[in-house]
Amino acid sequence: MNKQKETNLFSEFEPVSREEWEKQIKKDLKGADYREKLKWDTLEGLSSLPFYRTDNLEELELYSPVSIRANMNSTWKRCELISESDPVQANAELKQSVKGGANAFQIKSDIAYSEGAIGGNMIGTQLQSQEGFNELTAGIDLSEINLFINSGMNTPALLAMIHNSDTKIKGAAFFFDPFTYTAEHGREPLPPEKLNNIISQIAGKNDFKTLCSDGLFYHTTGATITQELGISLAIASEYLARSNEEDLDRTANSLFFRLSAGPLYFPEIAKFRAARILWANLLDAYGIKNSHPLHIHAETTPQNQTLADPHNNILRGTTEAMSAVIGGVDSLTIQPFDSRFKSTNSFSSRIARNIHHIIAEEAHFSKVYDPASGSYYVEQLTEEIAKKSWEFFQLIEKQGGFLKALKNRIIQSEIETSRDSKLQAYASGKRTLVGTNNYPNSDEKIANPVITTDFTNVLKTTDHSPSIDSVNLIESLSENLQKNQFVGDLFGSYLEPQKTFYTSLEPFRAAETFESIRHRTQEYTESTNLEPSVQLVPIGNKKWRKLRSTFASNMMGCAGFNIDSPIGFESIESASEKFSSDNSDIYVLCGADEEYPELIKPFCEKFGKKGTLLLAGNPKDKEAEFRSFGIDHFIYSGMNIPKTLSEIQDQIFNSEKTSS
């Protein structure tokens, strides 16, 4: 072994300098500069080159292995969503998942409050009382299992229930983020002093993670990677800024980040690593010793889940989970692949759970510590993301903190710009959702989306008037719950939405626009018993007619149209004879640009009376001329696909042919 260690296995190979590499790259690119030619400009505000070397690491300023690896290990909590509303049924689901190998669970039990309405509603598992919580945890050993409770502003009640419970709970985290409540609902959940009092009381409770910085929400509304991290940092700063100096350590120890695991594989890996650098910088700025490792809880993103070809969501969830694990998250929730259109079931939950097992046990991700370390590309990305995230955090801080920046619409404006860019990228095909805006299965009937996957019920109340001690809130809530009072009697002590309004942020899914087009076609077919049909007409140059036919078939399939794609024809005349008895709604001319001037007029003459006419290709300065011959629409790369498909639907659904 010693001899092998001393052997230079690469001694036969001469070292290659950066200059030699760049000279060869320039030669391969025929003189072009790879920094411009091959640079990847993402919609996340990041720019990556295809070529990095070890000397790039010497240029890094923020890079710190200690900061990145603090509390990192090769294992993660395999968190499973529990969706049952009834506590007894949720308990059975918990037990089944424990048998399946899950070692952490995510449960939602939050409150929806509307001004002017009597009472409120409970969303998710109905933990309306102490009895409900006891039913949820009955017979389950929680000493080695972590609970992640999406309780929002209902967190004080859940902490009180745990305080009363005989079940020993080793680890728990609560998605309590009053600042994100403001961003989502447009107003603050409590008066400032009351909120500060609650933050102080729940910080460090039972050594749980009780203060959440919920970056996931901002990701779902359109935030970039750097915006998500910058906002998460700003929210963490809000908690620390509201703490007394003697409580800073306790507050820092209670904080954790809830982040998205998004679709960009390597940037997502770098994002989780950058979060630890940023956390170390924040603690340093507050004069807190870096003895509080950051807990990162990640969730695969619901933003790019689709109703069309939903099994693709399994693949999306797998790659997102891999990026989170390689990035070193502490816990991970994988969204079930069908959660957008049906309530979570045992099959989809099992598939999500098994993704954890496969990447841990079969892909051996649980055997490697910080696998991205030493990758010049990932290290460079980590540095870039950390820098830009810190800059965005500083932008927020210059406004006076998170709430001031929200009130001034700085955060909303930045996220809206990012969201619009992403939607435009999906609309133009620059970003692909397989099965939705590219490679669609036009024969598939897609499901209707679920309006909400969370069960909602009215908060129960008793006839008793609770006596709440705000100074000792958790203990006071515990006493009332022991007296069989309901959450509906108590929530007014910790949720009192203010009248100051902010511009709220709304989550979105990338596929929604395309799915609405597919649903419109389905509704039309169901109401008329007519299936919109497309006849491709490939003419001339074999290479171009095939390319244009493939593009047209993909695009028309996004609307759910029935498509016929023949191999091709040598002339318009032969195509016309072939389709003499055809009665399609749409005819698409597919060929080469240089041949179109001679093909378009006869194409319009032969097919103009049959249906709507499309040209596959960008007409540029000839659009007016081609339209004068009879072309109705043009389809080409980079166009707004949903807009054009909607216009085509308007034309064929309202035509005399289809309405007769």
XYZ file of C-alpha atoms in Angstrom:
660
model
C 0.000 0.000 0.000
C 2.802 2.444 0.858
C 4.451 1.823 -2.488
C 1.177 2.471 -4.297
C 0.672 5.710 -2.415
C 4.086 6.958 -3.477
C 3.525 6.119 -7.139
C 2.550 9.009 -9.412
C -0.059 7.329 -11.595
C -0.001 10.216 -14.071
C 3.759 10.508 -14.500
C 3.499 9.382 -18.115
C 1.323 12.362 -18.993
C 2.815 15.812 -19.447
C 0.936 18.591 -17.622
C -1.152 20.809 -19.884
C -1.209 24.545 -19.195
C -4.261 26.764 -19.350
C -2.801 28.487 -22.406
C -2.512 25.160 -24.251
C -6.080 24.193 -23.375
C -7.431 27.546 -24.509
C -5.420 27.383 -27.728
C -6.951 23.982 -28.545
C -10.471 25.171 -27.654
C -10.059 28.212 -29.896
C -8.901 25.960 -32.729
C -11.908 23.647 -32.287
C -14.236 26.669 -32.305
C -12.589 27.993 -35.488
C -11.221 31.067 -33.771
C -14.256 31.944 -31.637
C -13.817 32.942 -27.977
C -15.233 30.158 -25.780
C -16.013 32.736 -23.080
C -18.675 34.154 -25.392
C -19.493 31.187 -27.628
C -19.998 28.564 -24.914
C -21.038 30.683 -21.936
C -24.267 29.504 -20.282
C -26.432 32.423 -19.175
C -29.136 30.938 -16.975
C -32.425 32.598 -16.087
C -31.137 32.540 -12.513
C -28.717 35.389 -13.193
C -25.730 33.032 -13.290
C -23.148 32.746 -16.058
C -21.073 29.589 -16.343
C -18.148 28.731 -18.583
C -17.468 25.199 -19.871
C -13.858 25.248 -18.758
C -12.420 25.552 -15.245
C -9.090 24.530 -13.751
C -7.603 24.254 -10.292
C -6.240 27.816 -10.515
C -9.836 29.073 -10.573
C -10.149 27.970 -6.936
C -7.320 30.319 -5.996
C -9.446 33.270 -7.121
C -12.373 32.452 -4.828
C -12.949 34.953 -2.011
C -15.852 33.559 0.021
C -15.050 29.880 -0.430
C -14.553 28.233 2.941
C -14.559 24.448 3.394
C -15.232 24.952 7.109
C -18.349 27.054 6.446
C -19.652 24.703 3.773
C -19.066 21.492 5.660
C -20.311 22.642 9.055
C -22.834 19.997 10.130
C -22.699 18.308 6.703
C -22.741 14.543 6.662
C -23.486 11.781 4.193
C -26.943 11.001 5.557
C -30.159 12.957 5.479
C -33.569 12.645 7.080
C -35.861 10.894 4.591
C -38.973 12.928 5.088
C -42.385 11.742 3.899
C -45.524 13.832 3.439
C -48.505 12.784 5.535
C -51.713 13.945 3.899
C -54.526 12.305 5.859
C -56.847 14.809 7.507
C -58.132 12.545 10.266
C -55.518 12.102 13.040
C -56.301 8.381 13.431
C -55.855 7.741 9.707
C -52.733 9.915 9.683
C -51.394 7.754 12.520
C -51.934 4.621 10.402
C -50.149 6.315 7.483
C -47.246 7.198 9.778
C -46.892 3.606 10.952
C -46.981 2.276 7.391
C -44.303 4.758 6.330
C -42.075 3.789 9.276
C -42.250 0.192 8.049
C -41.284 1.463 4.594
C -38.111 3.088 5.914
C -39.039 6.759 6.361
C -37.343 8.370 9.362
C -38.964 11.804 9.218
C -42.449 13.095 8.451
C -43.963 16.332 7.235
C -47.437 17.149 8.504
C -49.515 20.224 7.767
C -51.819 21.622 10.427
C -52.175 25.348 9.902
C -54.876 27.991 10.299
C -56.602 29.974 7.560
C -58.033 33.221 8.864
C -60.299 35.639 7.002
C -61.159 39.072 8.345
C -64.864 39.447 8.965
C -65.484 35.695 8.996
C -66.610 33.931 12.142
C -63.723 31.840 13.470
C -61.393 30.329 10.919
C -60.381 27.078 9.244
C -57.795 24.425 9.952
C -55.821 23.225 6.931
C -54.306 19.752 6.719
C -54.359 17.175 9.500
C -57.103 18.192 11.901
C -55.194 18.617 15.162
C -58.028 20.623 16.664
C -57.326 19.552 20.237
C -54.923 17.698 22.498
C -56.871 14.531 21.805
C -56.197 14.877 18.080
C -52.442 15.183 18.657
C -52.446 12.171 20.970
C -54.292 10.154 18.317
C -51.737 11.205 15.707
C -48.735 10.019 17.746
C -50.247 6.990 19.500
C -48.080 3.870 19.410
C -45.230 5.512 17.466
C -41.694 5.731 18.810
C -40.668 9.283 17.925
C -37.355 9.144 19.763
C -35.527 8.415 16.493
C -37.984 10.042 14.083
C -38.103 13.736 13.224
C -41.346 15.643 12.780
C -41.519 18.569 10.350
C -44.760 20.363 11.100
C -46.094 22.869 8.583
C -48.010 24.709 11.284
C -47.317 28.313 10.268
C -48.827 30.740 12.759
C -50.470 27.785 14.541
C -47.052 26.739 15.860
C -47.632 27.889 19.484
C -50.600 25.498 19.767
C -48.574 22.579 18.351
C -45.738 23.289 20.780
C -48.276 23.289 23.612
C -49.621 19.915 22.434
C -46.110 18.457 22.415
C -45.596 19.914 25.902
C -48.638 17.939 27.098
C -47.829 14.739 25.225
C -46.464 11.614 26.884
C -44.690 10.767 23.606
C -40.998 11.565 23.684
C -40.097 13.544 20.575
C -36.388 13.802 19.898
C -36.388 16.151 16.938
C -38.970 18.513 15.493
C -39.013 21.506 13.185
C -41.877 23.941 12.676
C -42.490 25.961 9.513
C -43.214 29.085 11.554
C -42.346 32.111 9.431
C -44.439 35.206 10.257
C -42.552 37.294 7.682
C -43.435 34.955 4.840
C -47.008 35.008 6.183
C -46.942 38.727 5.413
C -45.567 38.151 1.902
C -48.223 35.520 1.194
C -51.264 37.183 2.783
C -50.415 40.844 2.343
C -50.477 41.789 6.011
C -48.604 41.133 9.213
C -49.956 38.323 11.418
C -49.525 40.210 14.699
C -48.666 43.639 16.108
C -44.841 43.999 16.258
C -44.486 43.765 20.038
C -46.748 40.732 20.244
C -44.847 39.026 17.440
C -41.481 39.724 19.080
C -42.825 38.258 22.322
C -43.916 35.032 20.589
C -40.620 34.713 18.697
C -38.764 35.085 22.003
C -40.911 32.446 23.708
C -40.764 29.763 21.036
C -37.040 30.223 20.267
C -35.114 27.312 21.714
C -38.263 25.541 22.898
C -37.358 21.900 23.661
C -34.242 22.479 21.525
C -36.513 22.215 18.476
C -36.075 24.161 15.243
C -38.909 26.641 15.709
C -37.909 29.633 13.572
C -38.152 28.935 9.847
C -36.735 30.988 7.024
C -39.013 29.770 4.248
C -37.153 30.313 0.974
C -39.276 27.639 -0.722
C -42.291 29.956 -0.866
C -40.375 32.609 -2.809
C -39.059 29.996 -5.222
C -42.649 28.936 -5.983
C -43.539 32.562 -6.775
C -40.691 32.883 -9.293
C -37.581 33.870 -7.321
C -34.172 32.993 -8.727
C -31.697 30.881 -6.779
C -29.862 33.977 -5.520
C -33.103 35.749 -4.616
C -34.300 32.678 -2.691
C -31.098 32.584 -0.656
C -30.933 36.364 -0.204
C -34.514 36.462 1.096
C -33.913 33.467 3.373
C -30.949 35.291 4.840
C -32.965 38.504 5.267
C -35.700 36.633 7.155
C -33.090 35.009 9.401
C -31.722 38.496 10.028
C -35.223 39.680 11.034
C -35.371 37.011 13.745
C -31.924 37.914 15.046
C -32.592 41.660 14.929
C -35.678 41.201 17.125
C -33.757 39.236 19.762
C -32.107 40.645 22.840
C -28.339 40.355 22.829
C -28.395 37.681 25.505
C -30.875 35.629 23.441
C -28.966 35.726 20.133
C -27.418 32.283 20.607
C -30.773 30.727 21.468
C -32.413 32.368 18.453
C -29.633 31.283 16.090
C -29.865 27.722 17.375
C -33.620 27.683 16.647
C -33.288 28.891 13.052
C -33.360 26.691 9.960
C -33.791 27.180 6.211
C -36.552 25.599 4.151
C -35.335 25.673 0.546
C -36.446 24.363 -2.815
C -34.682 21.648 -4.756
C -35.228 23.067 -8.222
C -34.667 21.822 -11.766
C -31.164 23.209 -12.473
C -28.976 20.339 -11.313
C -25.516 21.839 -10.731
C -26.673 25.337 -9.682
C -28.957 23.684 -7.112
C -26.044 21.674 -5.696
C -24.086 24.906 -5.395
C -27.062 26.707 -3.824
C -27.179 24.443 -0.775
C -23.423 24.694 -0.323
C -23.562 28.495 -0.669
C -26.272 28.666 2.015
C -23.775 27.514 4.633
C -21.250 30.191 3.625
C -23.957 32.843 3.875
C -25.095 31.542 7.258
C -21.556 31.790 8.617
C -21.308 35.364 7.307
C -24.616 36.318 8.936
C -23.609 34.913 12.320
C -20.314 36.769 12.057
C -22.145 40.010 11.265
C -24.172 39.623 14.479
C -21.095 38.681 16.489
C -22.352 35.158 17.090
C -19.785 32.385 17.298
C -20.265 29.916 14.469
C -21.253 27.123 16.847
C -24.755 26.883 15.387
C -24.596 24.762 12.237
C -27.352 25.560 9.774
C -30.057 22.942 9.333
C -31.275 22.924 5.708
C -34.583 21.281 4.927
C -35.186 20.895 1.188
C -38.300 20.014 -0.794
C -38.499 19.071 -4.450
C -40.206 21.891 -6.276
C -43.919 21.818 -7.111
C -43.245 24.557 -9.682
C -42.310 22.269 -12.569
C -44.658 19.384 -11.795
C -47.076 18.736 -14.648
C -50.501 17.211 -15.242
C -49.458 16.000 -18.691
C -47.273 12.863 -18.690
C -47.255 12.974 -14.850
C -44.829 10.054 -14.528
C -42.162 12.469 -15.757
C -42.577 14.071 -12.340
C -40.902 10.984 -10.864
C -37.800 11.694 -12.940
C -37.906 15.375 -12.055
C -38.198 14.538 -8.366
C -35.265 12.138 -8.612
C -32.817 14.618 -10.141
C -33.982 17.354 -7.756
C -33.480 15.027 -4.801
C -29.993 14.115 -6.061
C -28.947 17.775 -6.274
C -30.214 18.372 -2.732
C -28.372 15.373 -1.312
C -25.120 16.168 -3.131
C -25.475 19.746 -1.887
C -25.550 18.423 1.682
C -29.093 19.045 2.956
C -30.006 17.713 6.383
C -33.549 16.647 5.535
C -35.472 16.225 2.322
C -39.124 15.933 1.314
C -39.869 14.508 -2.141
C -43.226 15.590 -3.532
C -45.406 12.652 -4.762
C -45.554 12.689 -8.559
C -49.361 13.000 -8.721
C -49.893 15.581 -5.985
C -50.997 18.243 -8.512
C -54.115 16.357 -9.566
C -55.087 13.949 -6.799
C -54.810 13.501 -3.075
C -51.634 11.724 -2.055
C -52.076 7.961 -2.048
C -50.089 4.954 -0.876
C -48.629 4.269 -4.331
C -47.255 7.740 -5.063
C -46.054 8.073 -1.448
C -44.186 4.779 -1.781
C -42.571 5.893 -5.044
C -41.409 9.145 -3.408
C -40.084 7.220 -0.397
C -38.225 4.763 -2.607
C -36.408 7.578 -4.413
C -34.743 8.259 -1.050
C -33.834 4.594 -0.705
C -32.490 4.199 -4.240
C -30.178 7.204 -4.144
C -29.002 6.219 -0.661
C -28.702 2.438 -0.902
C -28.250 1.696 -4.612
C -26.568 4.870 -5.874
C -24.562 4.998 -2.585
C -25.045 8.718 -2.047
C -25.159 8.022 1.684
C -21.549 6.775 1.545
C -19.924 9.988 0.312
C -19.219 13.124 2.310
C -19.503 16.403 0.362
C -19.105 14.785 -3.095
C -19.093 18.168 -4.859
C -15.948 19.260 -3.030
C -13.057 19.812 -5.425
C -15.214 20.185 -8.513
C -13.867 23.386 -10.036
C -17.191 24.083 -11.721
C -19.341 23.545 -8.624
C -16.931 25.436 -6.399
C -17.035 28.369 -8.823
C -20.829 28.229 -8.902
C -20.946 28.099 -5.111
C -18.853 31.258 -4.924
C -20.903 33.088 -7.554
C -24.218 32.179 -5.914
C -22.957 33.139 -2.460
C -21.740 36.541 -3.704
C -24.913 37.410 -5.609
C -27.140 36.170 -2.798
C -25.250 38.309 -0.295
C -25.646 41.313 -2.612
C -29.411 40.725 -2.780
C -29.501 40.369 1.003
C -27.674 43.696 1.317
C -30.205 45.309 -1.046
C -32.972 44.207 1.323
C -31.075 45.351 4.409
C -30.517 48.809 2.895
C -34.302 49.184 2.796
C -34.400 48.631 6.552
C -34.907 44.868 6.562
C -37.257 42.345 5.032
C -40.609 43.925 5.954
C -39.510 47.400 4.825
C -38.308 45.975 1.497
C -41.619 44.151 1.158
C -43.571 47.311 1.943
C -41.546 49.230 -0.657
C -42.247 46.463 -3.215
C -38.529 45.878 -3.779
C -38.821 42.129 -3.253
C -42.057 41.797 -5.247
C -40.631 43.751 -8.166
C -37.464 41.640 -8.352
C -39.402 38.369 -8.156
C -41.983 39.498 -10.722
C -39.189 40.228 -13.210
C -37.710 36.791 -12.631
C -41.102 35.068 -12.852
C -41.938 36.789 -16.141
C -38.584 35.731 -17.598
C -39.197 32.123 -16.618
C -42.725 32.079 -18.003
C -41.467 33.600 -21.261
C -38.748 30.948 -21.452
C -41.312 28.156 -21.116
C -43.674 29.882 -23.550
C -40.939 30.161 -26.191
C -39.566 26.672 -25.602
C -36.237 27.988 -24.299
C -36.942 25.961 -21.176
C -38.449 22.536 -21.694
C -41.076 20.663 -19.733
C -41.042 17.237 -21.334
C -44.558 16.115 -22.197
C -45.982 19.621 -21.779
C -44.274 22.219 -23.991
C -42.142 19.685 -25.884
C -42.467 16.003 -26.806
C -46.165 15.908 -25.827
C -48.382 12.866 -26.008
C -51.285 14.454 -27.864
C -53.417 11.307 -27.402
C -53.283 11.672 -23.622
C -56.231 13.095 -21.729
C -54.711 15.111 -18.919
C -56.277 15.304 -15.475
C -57.871 18.360 -13.964
C -55.729 20.033 -11.318
C -56.646 19.673 -7.663
C -57.699 23.078 -6.323
C -56.016 22.247 -3.042
C -54.341 19.100 -1.796
C -54.877 20.090 1.832
C -58.055 19.176 3.689
C -59.795 22.178 5.221
C -62.342 22.227 8.035
C -63.894 24.848 10.294
C -62.086 25.395 13.582
C -63.959 23.824 16.460
C -64.736 25.809 19.592
C -66.222 25.287 23.047
C -68.461 27.507 25.147
C -65.591 28.256 27.517
C -63.730 31.573 27.498
C -60.018 30.785 27.653
C -57.699 32.651 29.950
C -54.403 33.203 28.141
C -51.206 34.440 29.777
C -49.278 36.092 26.928
C -46.095 36.248 29.015
C -46.083 32.456 29.352
C -47.973 31.674 26.172
C -46.981 28.031 25.540
C -47.601 26.995 29.156
C -50.931 28.839 29.174
C -52.011 27.173 25.926
C -50.963 23.807 27.389
C -53.208 24.299 30.402
C -56.182 25.222 28.234
C -55.660 22.223 25.938
C -55.543 19.964 28.993
C -58.995 21.336 29.845
C -60.268 19.970 26.496
C -60.414 23.342 24.798
C -59.967 23.556 21.031
C -57.514 25.492 18.895
C -60.499 27.547 17.720
C -60.811 28.905 21.283
C -57.145 29.805 21.510
C -55.740 30.995 18.189
C -56.703 34.633 18.745
C -53.844 34.831 21.243
C -51.221 34.176 18.574
C -52.845 35.182 15.275
C -54.244 38.679 14.862
C -53.770 39.814 11.223
C -53.144 43.558 10.955
C -54.830 46.021 8.626
C -51.581 47.237 7.065
C -51.612 45.794 3.567
C -48.660 44.733 1.441
C -48.592 43.533 -2.160
C -48.756 39.762 -1.782
C -46.869 37.168 -3.821
C -48.639 34.328 -5.639
C -47.154 30.878 -6.382
C -47.388 29.517 -9.915
C -46.610 26.372 -11.876
C -44.668 26.580 -15.121
C -47.022 24.202 -16.932
C -50.315 25.933 -16.113
C -50.579 27.969 -19.332
C -50.007 24.930 -21.558
C -52.345 22.793 -19.457
C -55.160 25.328 -19.829
C -54.781 25.045 -23.622
C -54.950 21.245 -23.443
C -58.006 21.417 -21.198
C -59.696 23.793 -23.616
C -59.228 21.280 -26.449
C -60.537 18.470 -24.263
C -63.601 20.476 -23.255
C -64.287 21.323 -26.893
C -64.043 17.665 -27.918
C -66.316 16.556 -25.074
C -68.964 19.180 -25.869
C -68.963 18.748 -29.678
C -67.727 15.179 -30.102
C -65.266 16.620 -32.637
C -61.521 16.107 -32.219
C -59.451 18.945 -33.746
C -57.149 17.417 -36.369
C -53.899 18.575 -37.947
C -52.572 17.439 -41.312
C -48.878 18.077 -41.852
C -47.904 18.685 -45.487
C -44.138 18.046 -45.850
C -42.896 19.201 -49.262
C -39.540 19.365 -51.057
C -36.135 19.287 -49.356
C -36.099 16.084 -47.279
C -33.917 17.440 -44.486
C -35.954 20.588 -43.920
C -39.378 19.020 -44.338
C -38.483 16.441 -41.683
C -37.151 19.088 -39.271
C -40.161 21.334 -39.769
C -42.611 18.412 -39.503
C -41.063 17.336 -36.189
C -41.277 20.889 -34.840
C -44.887 21.325 -36.027
C -45.934 17.967 -34.596
C -44.419 18.856 -31.212
C -46.063 22.259 -31.135
C -49.521 21.127 -32.278
C -49.345 18.250 -29.804
C -49.038 20.790 -26.978
C -52.669 21.729 -27.691
C -53.822 18.113 -27.687
C -54.693 18.107 -31.406
C -54.832 14.868 -33.377
C -51.854 14.962 -35.782
C -51.167 13.090 -39.021
C -47.539 13.284 -40.163
C -46.795 11.636 -43.541
C -43.220 11.083 -44.751
C -43.426 13.764 -47.445
C -44.293 14.753 -51.004
C -42.385 16.108 -53.975
C -45.067 18.634 -54.957
C -48.175 20.421 -53.738
C -50.132 18.646 -56.479
C -49.246 15.167 -55.203
C -50.079 16.189 -51.627
C -53.412 17.627 -52.766
C -54.314 14.387 -54.531
C -53.390 12.380 -51.437
C -55.566 14.550 -49.189
C -58.450 15.070 -51.624
C -60.911 13.430 -49.264
C -59.213 14.642 -46.062
C -61.254 16.895 -43.797
C -58.714 18.157 -41.250
C -59.113 21.426 -39.367
C -55.494 22.559 -39.810
C -52.955 22.119 -42.615
C -49.285 22.890 -41.977
C -46.814 23.452 -44.816
C -43.417 22.064 -43.813
C -40.392 22.703 -46.013
C -37.292 24.797 -46.642
C -37.290 28.613 -46.488
C -35.788 28.983 -49.961
C -38.579 26.840 -51.471
C -41.479 28.578 -49.705
C -41.912 31.464 -52.226
C -42.822 28.917 -54.914
C -44.842 26.606 -52.635
C -47.049 28.933 -50.596
C -49.389 30.225 -53.295
C -50.307 26.776 -54.708
C -50.520 25.418 -51.123
C -53.068 28.101 -50.211
C -55.025 27.512 -53.420
C -55.284 23.765 -52.836
C -55.911 23.747 -49.076
C -57.349 27.198 -48.344
C -60.975 26.039 -48.493
C -60.281 22.981 -46.360
C -59.159 24.549 -43.097
C -56.800 26.844 -41.224
C -53.401 27.203 -42.920
C -50.077 27.295 -41.077
C -46.512 27.766 -42.260
C -43.698 26.073 -40.316
C -40.969 28.727 -40.352
C -40.295 32.370 -39.565
C -41.493 34.514 -42.501
C -39.542 37.579 -41.339
C -40.061 40.385 -43.889
C -42.329 38.228 -46.079
C -45.117 37.838 -43.508
C -47.512 40.305 -45.190
C -46.957 38.706 -48.590
C -47.527 35.166 -47.295
C -50.647 36.237 -45.408
C -52.025 37.787 -48.592
C -51.860 34.341 -50.205
C -53.880 32.831 -47.337
C -51.484 31.748 -44.538
C -53.252 32.244 -41.190
C -50.465 31.550 -38.706
C -46.702 31.053 -38.569
C -44.992 28.650 -36.180
C -41.259 28.815 -35.510
C -38.631 28.451 -32.798
C -38.634 31.261 -30.217
C -42.236 32.320 -30.759
C -44.832 32.590 -27.979
C -46.286 29.091 -28.284
C -49.302 29.435 -25.933
C -50.369 32.715 -27.570
C -50.286 31.205 -31.077
C -52.025 27.997 -30.008
C -54.786 30.010 -28.334
C -55.276 32.033 -31.521
C -55.474 28.829 -33.567
C -58.024 27.411 -31.117
C -60.111 30.589 -31.400
C -60.138 30.269 -35.170
C -61.002 26.593 -35.513
C -63.396 26.372 -32.550
C -65.446 29.291 -33.902
C -65.351 28.366 -37.584
C -68.443 27.492 -39.603
C -66.948 24.061 -40.215
C -66.740 23.066 -36.554
C -69.850 24.878 -35.380
C -72.119 23.301 -37.991
